[in-house]
Short mmCIF file of C-alpha atoms in Angstrom, two decimals:
data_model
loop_
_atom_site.label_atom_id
_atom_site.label_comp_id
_atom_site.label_asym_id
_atom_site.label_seq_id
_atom_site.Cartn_x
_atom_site.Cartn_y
_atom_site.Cartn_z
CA UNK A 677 -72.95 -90.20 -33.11
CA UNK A 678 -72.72 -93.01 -30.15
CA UNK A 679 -69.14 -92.11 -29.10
CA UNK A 680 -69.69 -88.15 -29.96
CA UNK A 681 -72.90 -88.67 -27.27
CA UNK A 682 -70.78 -91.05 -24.64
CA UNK A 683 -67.86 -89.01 -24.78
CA UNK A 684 -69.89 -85.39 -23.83
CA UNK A 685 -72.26 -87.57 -21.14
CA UNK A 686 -68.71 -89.08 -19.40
CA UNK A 687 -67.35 -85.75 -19.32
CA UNK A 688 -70.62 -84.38 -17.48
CA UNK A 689 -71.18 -87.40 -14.95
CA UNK A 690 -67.22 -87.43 -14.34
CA UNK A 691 -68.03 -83.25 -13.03
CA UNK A 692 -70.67 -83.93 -11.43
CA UNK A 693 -69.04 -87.06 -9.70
CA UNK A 694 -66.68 -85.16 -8.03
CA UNK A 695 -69.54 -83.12 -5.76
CA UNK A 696 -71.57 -86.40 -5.27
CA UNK A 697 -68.46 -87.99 -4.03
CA UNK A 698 -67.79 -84.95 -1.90
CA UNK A 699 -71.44 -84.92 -0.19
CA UNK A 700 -71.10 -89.07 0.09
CA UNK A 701 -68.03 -88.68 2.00
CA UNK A 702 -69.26 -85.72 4.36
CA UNK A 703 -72.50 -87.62 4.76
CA UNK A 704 -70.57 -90.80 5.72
CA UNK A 705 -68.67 -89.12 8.19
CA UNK A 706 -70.82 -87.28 10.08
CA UNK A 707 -72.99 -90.57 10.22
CA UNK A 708 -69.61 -92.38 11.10
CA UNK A 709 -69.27 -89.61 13.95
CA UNK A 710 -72.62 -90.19 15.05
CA UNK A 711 -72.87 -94.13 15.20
CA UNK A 712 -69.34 -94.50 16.94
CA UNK A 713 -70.76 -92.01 20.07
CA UNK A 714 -73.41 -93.95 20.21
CA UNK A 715 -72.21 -97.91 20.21
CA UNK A 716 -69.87 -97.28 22.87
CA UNK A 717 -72.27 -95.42 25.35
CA UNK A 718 -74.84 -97.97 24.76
CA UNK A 719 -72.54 -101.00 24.80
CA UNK A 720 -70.76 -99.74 28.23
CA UNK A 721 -74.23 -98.47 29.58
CA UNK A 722 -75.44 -102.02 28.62
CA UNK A 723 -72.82 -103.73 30.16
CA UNK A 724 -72.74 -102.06 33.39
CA UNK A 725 -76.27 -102.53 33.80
CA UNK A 726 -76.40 -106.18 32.50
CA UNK A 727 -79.80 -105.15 30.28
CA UNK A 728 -78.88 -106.97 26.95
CA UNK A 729 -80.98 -105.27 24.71
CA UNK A 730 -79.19 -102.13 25.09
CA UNK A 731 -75.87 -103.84 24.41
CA UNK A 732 -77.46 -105.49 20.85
CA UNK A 733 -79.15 -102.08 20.18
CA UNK A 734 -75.31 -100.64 20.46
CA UNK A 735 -73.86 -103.33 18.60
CA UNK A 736 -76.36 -102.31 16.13
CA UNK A 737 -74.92 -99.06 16.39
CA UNK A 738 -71.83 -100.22 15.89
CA UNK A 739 -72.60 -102.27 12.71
CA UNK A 740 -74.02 -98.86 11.54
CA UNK A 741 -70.68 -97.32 11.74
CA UNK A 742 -68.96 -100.12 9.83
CA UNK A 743 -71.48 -99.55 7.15
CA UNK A 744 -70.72 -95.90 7.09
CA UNK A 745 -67.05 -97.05 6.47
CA UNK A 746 -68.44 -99.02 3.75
CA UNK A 747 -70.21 -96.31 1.98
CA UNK A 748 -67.11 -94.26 2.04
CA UNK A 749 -64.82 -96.36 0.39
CA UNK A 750 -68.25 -96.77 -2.50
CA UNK A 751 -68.66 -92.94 -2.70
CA UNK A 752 -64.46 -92.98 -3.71
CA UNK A 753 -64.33 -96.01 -5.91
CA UNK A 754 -67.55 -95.48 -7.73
CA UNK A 755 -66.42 -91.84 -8.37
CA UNK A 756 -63.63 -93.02 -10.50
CA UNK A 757 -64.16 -92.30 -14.09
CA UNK A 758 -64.47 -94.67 -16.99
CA UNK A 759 -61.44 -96.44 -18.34
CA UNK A 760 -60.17 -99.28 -20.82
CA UNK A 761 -61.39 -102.46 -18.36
CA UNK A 762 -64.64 -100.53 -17.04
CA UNK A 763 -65.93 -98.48 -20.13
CA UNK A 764 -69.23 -97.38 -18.47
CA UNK A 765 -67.77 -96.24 -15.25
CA UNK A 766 -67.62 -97.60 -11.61
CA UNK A 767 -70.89 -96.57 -10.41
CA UNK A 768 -71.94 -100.09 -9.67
CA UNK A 769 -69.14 -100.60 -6.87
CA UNK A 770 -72.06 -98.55 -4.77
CA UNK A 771 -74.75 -101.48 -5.08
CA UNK A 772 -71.76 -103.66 -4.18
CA UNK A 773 -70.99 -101.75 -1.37
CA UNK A 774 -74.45 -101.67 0.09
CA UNK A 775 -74.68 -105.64 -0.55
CA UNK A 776 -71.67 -106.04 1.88
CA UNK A 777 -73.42 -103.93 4.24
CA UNK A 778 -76.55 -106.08 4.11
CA UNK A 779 -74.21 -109.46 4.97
CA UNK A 780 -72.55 -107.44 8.24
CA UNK A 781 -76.10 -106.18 9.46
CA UNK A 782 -77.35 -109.75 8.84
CA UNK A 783 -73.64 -111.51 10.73
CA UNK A 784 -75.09 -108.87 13.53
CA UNK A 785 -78.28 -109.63 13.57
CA UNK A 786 -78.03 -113.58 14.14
CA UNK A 787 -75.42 -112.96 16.67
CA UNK A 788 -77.67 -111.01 18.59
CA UNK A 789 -80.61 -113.71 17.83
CA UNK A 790 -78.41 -116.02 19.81
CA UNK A 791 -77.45 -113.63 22.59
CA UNK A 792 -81.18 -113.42 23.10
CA UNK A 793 -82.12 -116.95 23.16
CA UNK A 794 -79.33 -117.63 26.09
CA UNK A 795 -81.01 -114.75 27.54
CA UNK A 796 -84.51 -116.00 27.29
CA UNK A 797 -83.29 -119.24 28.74
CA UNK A 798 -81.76 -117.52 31.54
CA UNK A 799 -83.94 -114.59 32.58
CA UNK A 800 -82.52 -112.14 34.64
CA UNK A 801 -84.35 -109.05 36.60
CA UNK A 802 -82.30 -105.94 35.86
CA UNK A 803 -83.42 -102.53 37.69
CA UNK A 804 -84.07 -99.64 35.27
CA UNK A 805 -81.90 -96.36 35.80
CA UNK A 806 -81.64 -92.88 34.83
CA UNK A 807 -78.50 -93.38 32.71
CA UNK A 808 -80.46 -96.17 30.56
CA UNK A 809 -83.73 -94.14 29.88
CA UNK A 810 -81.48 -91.16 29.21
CA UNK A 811 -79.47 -93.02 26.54
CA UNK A 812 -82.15 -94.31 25.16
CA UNK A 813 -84.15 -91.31 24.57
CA UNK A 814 -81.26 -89.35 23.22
CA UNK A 815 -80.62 -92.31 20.82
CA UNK A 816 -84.03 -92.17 19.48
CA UNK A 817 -83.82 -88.50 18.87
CA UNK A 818 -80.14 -88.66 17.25
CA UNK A 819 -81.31 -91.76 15.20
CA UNK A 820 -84.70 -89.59 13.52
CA UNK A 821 -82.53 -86.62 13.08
CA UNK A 822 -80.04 -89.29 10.96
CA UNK A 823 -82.44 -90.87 8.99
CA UNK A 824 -84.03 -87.11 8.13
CA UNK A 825 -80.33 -86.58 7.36
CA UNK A 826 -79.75 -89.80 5.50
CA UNK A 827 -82.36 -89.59 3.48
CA UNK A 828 -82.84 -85.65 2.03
CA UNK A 829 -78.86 -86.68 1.17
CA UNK A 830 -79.83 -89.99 -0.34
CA UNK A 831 -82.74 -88.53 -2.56
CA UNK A 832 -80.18 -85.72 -3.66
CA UNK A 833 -78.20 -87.98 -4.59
CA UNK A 834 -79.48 -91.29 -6.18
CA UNK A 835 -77.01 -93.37 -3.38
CA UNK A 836 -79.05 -96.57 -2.80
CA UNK A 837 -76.24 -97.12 0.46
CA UNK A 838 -77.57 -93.67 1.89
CA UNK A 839 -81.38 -94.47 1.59
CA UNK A 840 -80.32 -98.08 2.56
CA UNK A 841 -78.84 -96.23 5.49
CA UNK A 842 -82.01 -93.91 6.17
CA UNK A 843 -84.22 -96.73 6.05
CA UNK A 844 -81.81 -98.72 8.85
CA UNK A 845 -81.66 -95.58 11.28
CA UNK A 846 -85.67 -95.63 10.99
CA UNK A 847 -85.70 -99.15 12.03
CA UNK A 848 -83.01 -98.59 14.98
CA UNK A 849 -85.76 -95.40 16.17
CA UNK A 850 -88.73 -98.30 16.31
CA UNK A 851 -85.80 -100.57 17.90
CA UNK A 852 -84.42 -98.20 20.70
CA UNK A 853 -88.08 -97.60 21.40
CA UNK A 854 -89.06 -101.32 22.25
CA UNK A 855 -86.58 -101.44 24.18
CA UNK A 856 -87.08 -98.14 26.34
CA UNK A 857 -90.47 -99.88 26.49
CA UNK A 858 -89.23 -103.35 27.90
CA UNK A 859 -87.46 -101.52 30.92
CA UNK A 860 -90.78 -99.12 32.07
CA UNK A 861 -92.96 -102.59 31.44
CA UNK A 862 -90.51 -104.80 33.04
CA UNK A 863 -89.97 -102.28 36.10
CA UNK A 864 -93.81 -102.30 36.55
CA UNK A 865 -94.68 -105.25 36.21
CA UNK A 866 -91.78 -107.50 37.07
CA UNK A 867 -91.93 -109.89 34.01
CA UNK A 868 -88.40 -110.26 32.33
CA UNK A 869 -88.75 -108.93 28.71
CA UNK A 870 -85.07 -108.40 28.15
CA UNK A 871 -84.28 -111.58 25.97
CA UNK A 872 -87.75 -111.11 24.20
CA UNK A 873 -87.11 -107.89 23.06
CA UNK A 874 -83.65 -108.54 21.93
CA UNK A 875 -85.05 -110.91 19.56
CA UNK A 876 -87.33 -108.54 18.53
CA UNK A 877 -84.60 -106.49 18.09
CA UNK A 878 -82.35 -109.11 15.96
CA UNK A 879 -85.52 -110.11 13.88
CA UNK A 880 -85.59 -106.48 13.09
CA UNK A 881 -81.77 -106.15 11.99
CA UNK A 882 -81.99 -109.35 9.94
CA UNK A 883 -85.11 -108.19 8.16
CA UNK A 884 -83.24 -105.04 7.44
CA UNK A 885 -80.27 -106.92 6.04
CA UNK A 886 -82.30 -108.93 3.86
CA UNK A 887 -84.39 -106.05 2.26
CA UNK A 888 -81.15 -104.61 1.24
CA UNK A 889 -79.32 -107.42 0.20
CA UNK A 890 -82.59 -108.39 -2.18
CA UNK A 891 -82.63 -104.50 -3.32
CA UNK A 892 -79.24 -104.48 -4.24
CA UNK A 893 -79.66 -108.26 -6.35
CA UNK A 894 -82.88 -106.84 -8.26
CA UNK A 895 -80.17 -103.64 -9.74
CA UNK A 896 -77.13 -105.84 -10.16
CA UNK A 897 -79.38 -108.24 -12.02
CA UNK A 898 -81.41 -105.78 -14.07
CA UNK A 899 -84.60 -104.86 -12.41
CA UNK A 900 -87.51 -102.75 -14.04
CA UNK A 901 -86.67 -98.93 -15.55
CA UNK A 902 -87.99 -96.40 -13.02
CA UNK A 903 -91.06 -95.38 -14.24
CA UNK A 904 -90.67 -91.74 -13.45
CA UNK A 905 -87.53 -91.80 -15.53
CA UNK A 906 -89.41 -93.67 -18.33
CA UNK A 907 -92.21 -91.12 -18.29
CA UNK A 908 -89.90 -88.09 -18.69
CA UNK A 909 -87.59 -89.98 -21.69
CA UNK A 910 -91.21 -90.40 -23.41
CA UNK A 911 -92.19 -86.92 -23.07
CA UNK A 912 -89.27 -85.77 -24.56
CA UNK A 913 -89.43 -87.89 -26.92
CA UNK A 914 -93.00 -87.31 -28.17
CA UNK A 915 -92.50 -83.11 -28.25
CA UNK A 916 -91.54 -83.74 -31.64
CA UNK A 917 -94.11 -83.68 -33.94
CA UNK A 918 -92.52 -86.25 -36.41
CA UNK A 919 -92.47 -89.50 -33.98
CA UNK A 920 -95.70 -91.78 -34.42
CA UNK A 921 -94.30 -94.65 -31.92
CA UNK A 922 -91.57 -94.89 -29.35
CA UNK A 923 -90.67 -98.94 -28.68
CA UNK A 924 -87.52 -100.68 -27.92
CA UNK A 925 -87.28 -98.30 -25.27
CA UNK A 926 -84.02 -100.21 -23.01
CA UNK A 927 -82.48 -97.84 -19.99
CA UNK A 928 -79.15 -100.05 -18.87
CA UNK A 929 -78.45 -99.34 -15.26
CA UNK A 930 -74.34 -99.02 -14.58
CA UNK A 931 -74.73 -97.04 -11.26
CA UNK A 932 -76.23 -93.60 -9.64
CA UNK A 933 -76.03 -91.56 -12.74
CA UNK A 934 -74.50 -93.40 -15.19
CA UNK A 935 -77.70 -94.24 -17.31
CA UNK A 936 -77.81 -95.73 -21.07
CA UNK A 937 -80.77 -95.44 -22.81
CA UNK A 938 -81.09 -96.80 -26.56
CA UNK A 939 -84.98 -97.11 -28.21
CA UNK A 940 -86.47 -97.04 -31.59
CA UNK A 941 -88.90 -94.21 -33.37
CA UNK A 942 -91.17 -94.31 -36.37
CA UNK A 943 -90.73 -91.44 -38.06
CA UNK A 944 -92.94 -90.95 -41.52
CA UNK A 945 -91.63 -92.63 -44.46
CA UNK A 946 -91.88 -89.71 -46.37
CA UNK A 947 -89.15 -87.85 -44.67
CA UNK A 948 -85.45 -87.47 -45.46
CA UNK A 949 -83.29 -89.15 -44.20
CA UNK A 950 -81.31 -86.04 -43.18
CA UNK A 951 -84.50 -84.92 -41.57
CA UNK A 952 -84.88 -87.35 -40.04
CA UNK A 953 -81.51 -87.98 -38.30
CA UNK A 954 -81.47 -84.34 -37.37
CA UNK A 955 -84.98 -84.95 -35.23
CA UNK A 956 -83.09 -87.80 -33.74
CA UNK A 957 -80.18 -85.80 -33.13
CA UNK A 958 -82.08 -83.27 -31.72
CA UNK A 959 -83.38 -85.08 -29.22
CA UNK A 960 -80.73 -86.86 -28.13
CA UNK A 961 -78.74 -83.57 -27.64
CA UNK A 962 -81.86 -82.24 -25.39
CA UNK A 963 -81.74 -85.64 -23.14
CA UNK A 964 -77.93 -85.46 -23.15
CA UNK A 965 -78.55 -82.02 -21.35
CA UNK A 966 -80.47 -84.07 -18.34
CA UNK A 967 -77.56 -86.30 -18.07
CA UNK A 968 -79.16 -88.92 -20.43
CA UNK A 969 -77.11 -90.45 -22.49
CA UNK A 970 -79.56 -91.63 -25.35
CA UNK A 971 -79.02 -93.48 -29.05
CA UNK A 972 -81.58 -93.24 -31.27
CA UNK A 973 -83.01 -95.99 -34.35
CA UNK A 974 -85.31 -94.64 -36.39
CA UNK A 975 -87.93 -96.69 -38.34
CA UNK A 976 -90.07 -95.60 -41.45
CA UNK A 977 -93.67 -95.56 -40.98
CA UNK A 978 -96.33 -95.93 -44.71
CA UNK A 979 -98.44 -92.87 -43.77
CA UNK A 980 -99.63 -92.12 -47.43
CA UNK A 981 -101.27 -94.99 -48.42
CA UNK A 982 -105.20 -95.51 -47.09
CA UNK A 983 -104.94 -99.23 -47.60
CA UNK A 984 -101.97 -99.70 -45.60
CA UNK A 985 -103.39 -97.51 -43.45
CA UNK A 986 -106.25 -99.21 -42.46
CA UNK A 987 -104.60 -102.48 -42.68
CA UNK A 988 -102.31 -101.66 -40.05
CA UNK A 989 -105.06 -100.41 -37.75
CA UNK A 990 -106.96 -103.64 -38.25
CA UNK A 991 -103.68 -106.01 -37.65
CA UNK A 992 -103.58 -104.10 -34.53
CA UNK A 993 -106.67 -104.98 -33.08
CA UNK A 994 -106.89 -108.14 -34.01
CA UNK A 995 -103.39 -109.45 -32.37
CA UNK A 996 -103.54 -106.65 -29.35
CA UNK A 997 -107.26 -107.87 -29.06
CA UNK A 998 -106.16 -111.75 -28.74
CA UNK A 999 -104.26 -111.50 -25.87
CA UNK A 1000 -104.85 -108.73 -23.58
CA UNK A 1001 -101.87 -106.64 -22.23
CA UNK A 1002 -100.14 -107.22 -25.65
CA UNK A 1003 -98.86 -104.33 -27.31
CA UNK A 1004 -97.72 -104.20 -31.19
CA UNK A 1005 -94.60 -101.95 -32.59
CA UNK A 1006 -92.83 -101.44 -35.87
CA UNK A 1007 -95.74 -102.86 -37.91
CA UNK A 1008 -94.65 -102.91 -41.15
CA UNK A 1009 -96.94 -104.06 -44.04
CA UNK A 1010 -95.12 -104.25 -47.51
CA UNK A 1011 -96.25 -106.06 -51.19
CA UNK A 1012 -94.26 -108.93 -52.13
CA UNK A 1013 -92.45 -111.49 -49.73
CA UNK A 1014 -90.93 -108.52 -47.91
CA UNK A 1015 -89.13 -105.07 -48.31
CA UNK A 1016 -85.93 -106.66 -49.71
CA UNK A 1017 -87.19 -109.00 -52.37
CA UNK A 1018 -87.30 -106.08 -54.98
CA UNK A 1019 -83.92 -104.62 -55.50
CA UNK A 1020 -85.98 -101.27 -56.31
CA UNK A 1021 -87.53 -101.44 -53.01
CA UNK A 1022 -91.49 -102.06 -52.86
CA UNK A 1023 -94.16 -100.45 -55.15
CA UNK A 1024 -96.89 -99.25 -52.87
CA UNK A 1025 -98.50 -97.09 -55.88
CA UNK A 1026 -99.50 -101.09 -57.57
CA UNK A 1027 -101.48 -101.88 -54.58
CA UNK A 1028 -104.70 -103.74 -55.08
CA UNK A 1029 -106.79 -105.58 -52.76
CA UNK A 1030 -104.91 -106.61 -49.79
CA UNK A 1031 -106.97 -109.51 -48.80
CA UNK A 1032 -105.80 -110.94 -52.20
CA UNK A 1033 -102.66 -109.09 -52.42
CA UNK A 1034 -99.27 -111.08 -51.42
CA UNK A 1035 -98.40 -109.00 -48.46
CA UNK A 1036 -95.40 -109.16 -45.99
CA UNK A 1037 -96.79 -108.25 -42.36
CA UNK A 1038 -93.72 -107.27 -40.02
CA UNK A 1039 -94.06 -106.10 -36.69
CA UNK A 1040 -92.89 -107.13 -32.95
CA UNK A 1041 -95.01 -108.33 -30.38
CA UNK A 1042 -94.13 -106.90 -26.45
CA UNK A 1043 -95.84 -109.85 -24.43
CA UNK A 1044 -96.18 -109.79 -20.62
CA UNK A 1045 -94.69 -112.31 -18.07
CA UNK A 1046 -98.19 -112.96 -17.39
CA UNK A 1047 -99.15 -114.92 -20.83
CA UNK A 1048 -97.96 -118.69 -20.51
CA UNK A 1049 -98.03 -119.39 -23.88
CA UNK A 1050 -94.95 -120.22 -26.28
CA UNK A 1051 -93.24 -118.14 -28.72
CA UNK A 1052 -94.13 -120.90 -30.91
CA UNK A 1053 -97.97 -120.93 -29.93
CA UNK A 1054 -98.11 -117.13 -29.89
CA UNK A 1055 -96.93 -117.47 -34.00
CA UNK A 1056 -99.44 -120.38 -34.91
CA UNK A 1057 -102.03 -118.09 -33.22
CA UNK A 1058 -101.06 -114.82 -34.99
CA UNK A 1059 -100.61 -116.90 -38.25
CA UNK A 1060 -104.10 -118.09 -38.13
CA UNK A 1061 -105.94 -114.74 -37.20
CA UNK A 1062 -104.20 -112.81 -39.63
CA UNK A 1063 -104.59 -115.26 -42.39
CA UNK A 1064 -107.95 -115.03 -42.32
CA UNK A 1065 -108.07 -111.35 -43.59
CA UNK A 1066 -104.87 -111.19 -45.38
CA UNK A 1067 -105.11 -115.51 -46.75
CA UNK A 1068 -101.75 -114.46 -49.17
CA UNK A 1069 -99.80 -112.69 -46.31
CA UNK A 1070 -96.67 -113.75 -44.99
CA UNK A 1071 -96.14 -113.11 -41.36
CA UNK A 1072 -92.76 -112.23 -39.78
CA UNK A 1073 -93.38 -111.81 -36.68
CA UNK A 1074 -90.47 -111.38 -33.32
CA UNK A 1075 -91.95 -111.79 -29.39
CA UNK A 1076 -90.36 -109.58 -26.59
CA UNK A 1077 -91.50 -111.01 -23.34
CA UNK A 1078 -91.23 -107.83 -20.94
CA UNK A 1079 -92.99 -106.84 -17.56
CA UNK A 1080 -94.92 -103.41 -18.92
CA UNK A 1081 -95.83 -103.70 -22.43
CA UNK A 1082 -97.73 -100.63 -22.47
CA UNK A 1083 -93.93 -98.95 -21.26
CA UNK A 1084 -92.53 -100.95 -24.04
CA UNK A 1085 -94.58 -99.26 -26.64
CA UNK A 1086 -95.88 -96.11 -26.86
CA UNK A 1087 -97.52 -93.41 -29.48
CA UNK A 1088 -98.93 -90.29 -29.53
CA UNK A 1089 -102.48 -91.06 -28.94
CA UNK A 1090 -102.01 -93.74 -26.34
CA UNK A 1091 -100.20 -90.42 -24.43
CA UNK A 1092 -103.36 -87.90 -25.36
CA UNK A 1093 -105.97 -90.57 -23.83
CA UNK A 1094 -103.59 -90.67 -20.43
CA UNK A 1095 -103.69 -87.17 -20.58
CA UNK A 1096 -107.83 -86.73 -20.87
#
């Protein structure tokens, strides 16, 4: 079912790679186009006039451009489709891409720190011309039209080096207008602001290479599933009437569209297992449709059995209720020291008391970063409130530590009290 559901999600991603790659590269030119005109007026404008902060504004320009050659070579590579040394694509190459971007605008920015610093130390008094305010102003009106440009393409798309790109002609609009402001208050007022406002200007490009160098290292290391994404998985998920829980839910992250989603369901013991595997088939095929490649576990849930019933509501409140932000899944609650120790699988008919029953409780426990203590105090704990309902249970009991809990785990009702 895995490779069936890989090979029809490839085939889809490599189609639809093609027109992303196409946009990329037209949206990499034009921006290519756009920062080369601009470096070179502002660097020769800068340099004829000796005002340095229109020079580092071009060479910001110009590091721009270099970043635009960047993104095309990531729109091409990460466009390739899987094969036998990359088997979930190439998509990655793009957070690559924008990382090397991030070191050039940050090589930029400290150059231009240092430019300023000499200039600081050596004020000069330039006079402010035509040419420079009308360079600056058309800059500034290019640069928003860019980042409206760069951005409606980015969101389109899913390209973290376009919105990186958006995001970094937005910062050269606040940029070019500091330093249209330094020549009107410096003509004015005769106080050299050149060198200040370059290092404005370089604290600005840093800060921008930073951001997306640390964006770029939270997705190549494996940061949190979007939640929007999560949301609409869970939806899907829980149109079918048969699923009591969703947990396990894992999306893996190789690149702009190139998603892998596995979680587990509880499903109602009672049903076949062809039943069953056709619900999970069902909706794996609907996700598949939306580009998500999904796999599927599915878990029995007791459903016909009052005293498991209630015992399972009551082992949920009691551990969920000892720690808050704790969330339970695949509780399992079985006579005898566990599901396998009867070759004819467990009698639930020969129930008696459970409080004097031997009992096997089974579940996982999704704990947030936020709770300090040990796996091994979290089991001592759990043993000792559970004993004292169940005294002849045995508890096997795994810990997930994970940064939403309440993402982690999710079931019908929890969704209905969002919802009212």
């Amino acid at each position: 079912m895995f490779d069936k559901s890989k090979e029809k999600v490839n085939t889809s991603s490599h189609d639809g790679g093609e027109g992303r790659k196409r946009q990329g590269l037209t949206t990499s030119l034009v921006g290519l186009l756009a920062n080369t005109i601009l470096a070179l007026s502002k660097i020769i404008i800068g340099n004829l006039t000796g005002v340095l902060s229109i020079t580092a504004d071009g060479m910001n320009n110009l590091s721009d451009g270099v970043a635009n050659l960047i993104s095309l070579s990531s729109f091409v590579v990460s466009a390739r489709p899987s094969d036998e040394g990359h088997p979930f694509g190439h998509a990655r190459f793009e957070y690559i891409a924008s990382s090397l971007i991030s070191l050039l605008i940050l090589f930029l920015g400290i150059q231009v720190g240092r430019e300023a610093v000499d200039k600081i130390l050596h004020p000069d008094m330039g006079k402010i011309q035509a040419i420079q305010i009308a360079v600056l102003v058309l800059s500034m009106a290019l640069k928003l039209w860019m980042q409206t440009f760069y951005s409606r393409r980015g969101k389109a798309l899913n390209s973290s080096v376009l919105m990186a790109t958006a995001q970094d002609s937005a910062n050269d609009v606040l940029m070019t207008g500091g330093i249209l402001l330094s020549l009107v208050l410096t003509h004015f007022f005769q106080v050299p602001l050149d060198g200040p406002i370059s290092m404005v200007v370089a604290l600005l490009i840093i800060k921008a290479g930073l951001d997306i160098l640390s964006q770029n290292y939270d997705r190549l290391m494996g940061e949190e599933a979007d939640p929007d994404l999560v949301k609409r998985i869970e939806d899907r998920i829980l149109e079918s009437p048969e699923v009591m829980e969703i947990h396990n839910l894992k999306i893996h992250d190789y690149g702009p569209g190139q998603s892998y989603v596995t979680c587990d369901i509880m499903v109602d013991a009672r049903l076949s297992l062809l039943r069953a595997h056709a619900e999970a088939d069902a909706i794996e095929r609907s996700l598949a449709k939306e580009g998500i490649d999904i796999t599927i576990h599915i878990d029995p849930m007791i459903m016909d059995n009052p005293a498991i019933n209630e015992a399972r509501d009551k082992v949920r409140r009691l551990v969920e209720g000892s720690h808050r932000g704790c969330q339970v899944f695949d509780l399992q609650i079985t006579p005898g020291a566990g599901p396998d120790s009867d070759p004819e699988g467990p009698d639930f008919n020969k129930l008696g008391d459970l409080q004097t029953e031997s009992l096997t409780i089974s579940f996982g426990l999704a704990v947030p970063y936020s709770v300090k203590d040990t796996d091994d105090q979290l089991m001592a704990e759990m043993e000792t409130i559970l004993g004292v309902l169940y005294p002849q249970a045995r508890l096997d009991m795994r810990i997930e530590r994970t940064a939403s809990p309440a993402v982690d785990v999710t079931r019908p009702e929890d969704r209905f009290r969002e919802e009212s």
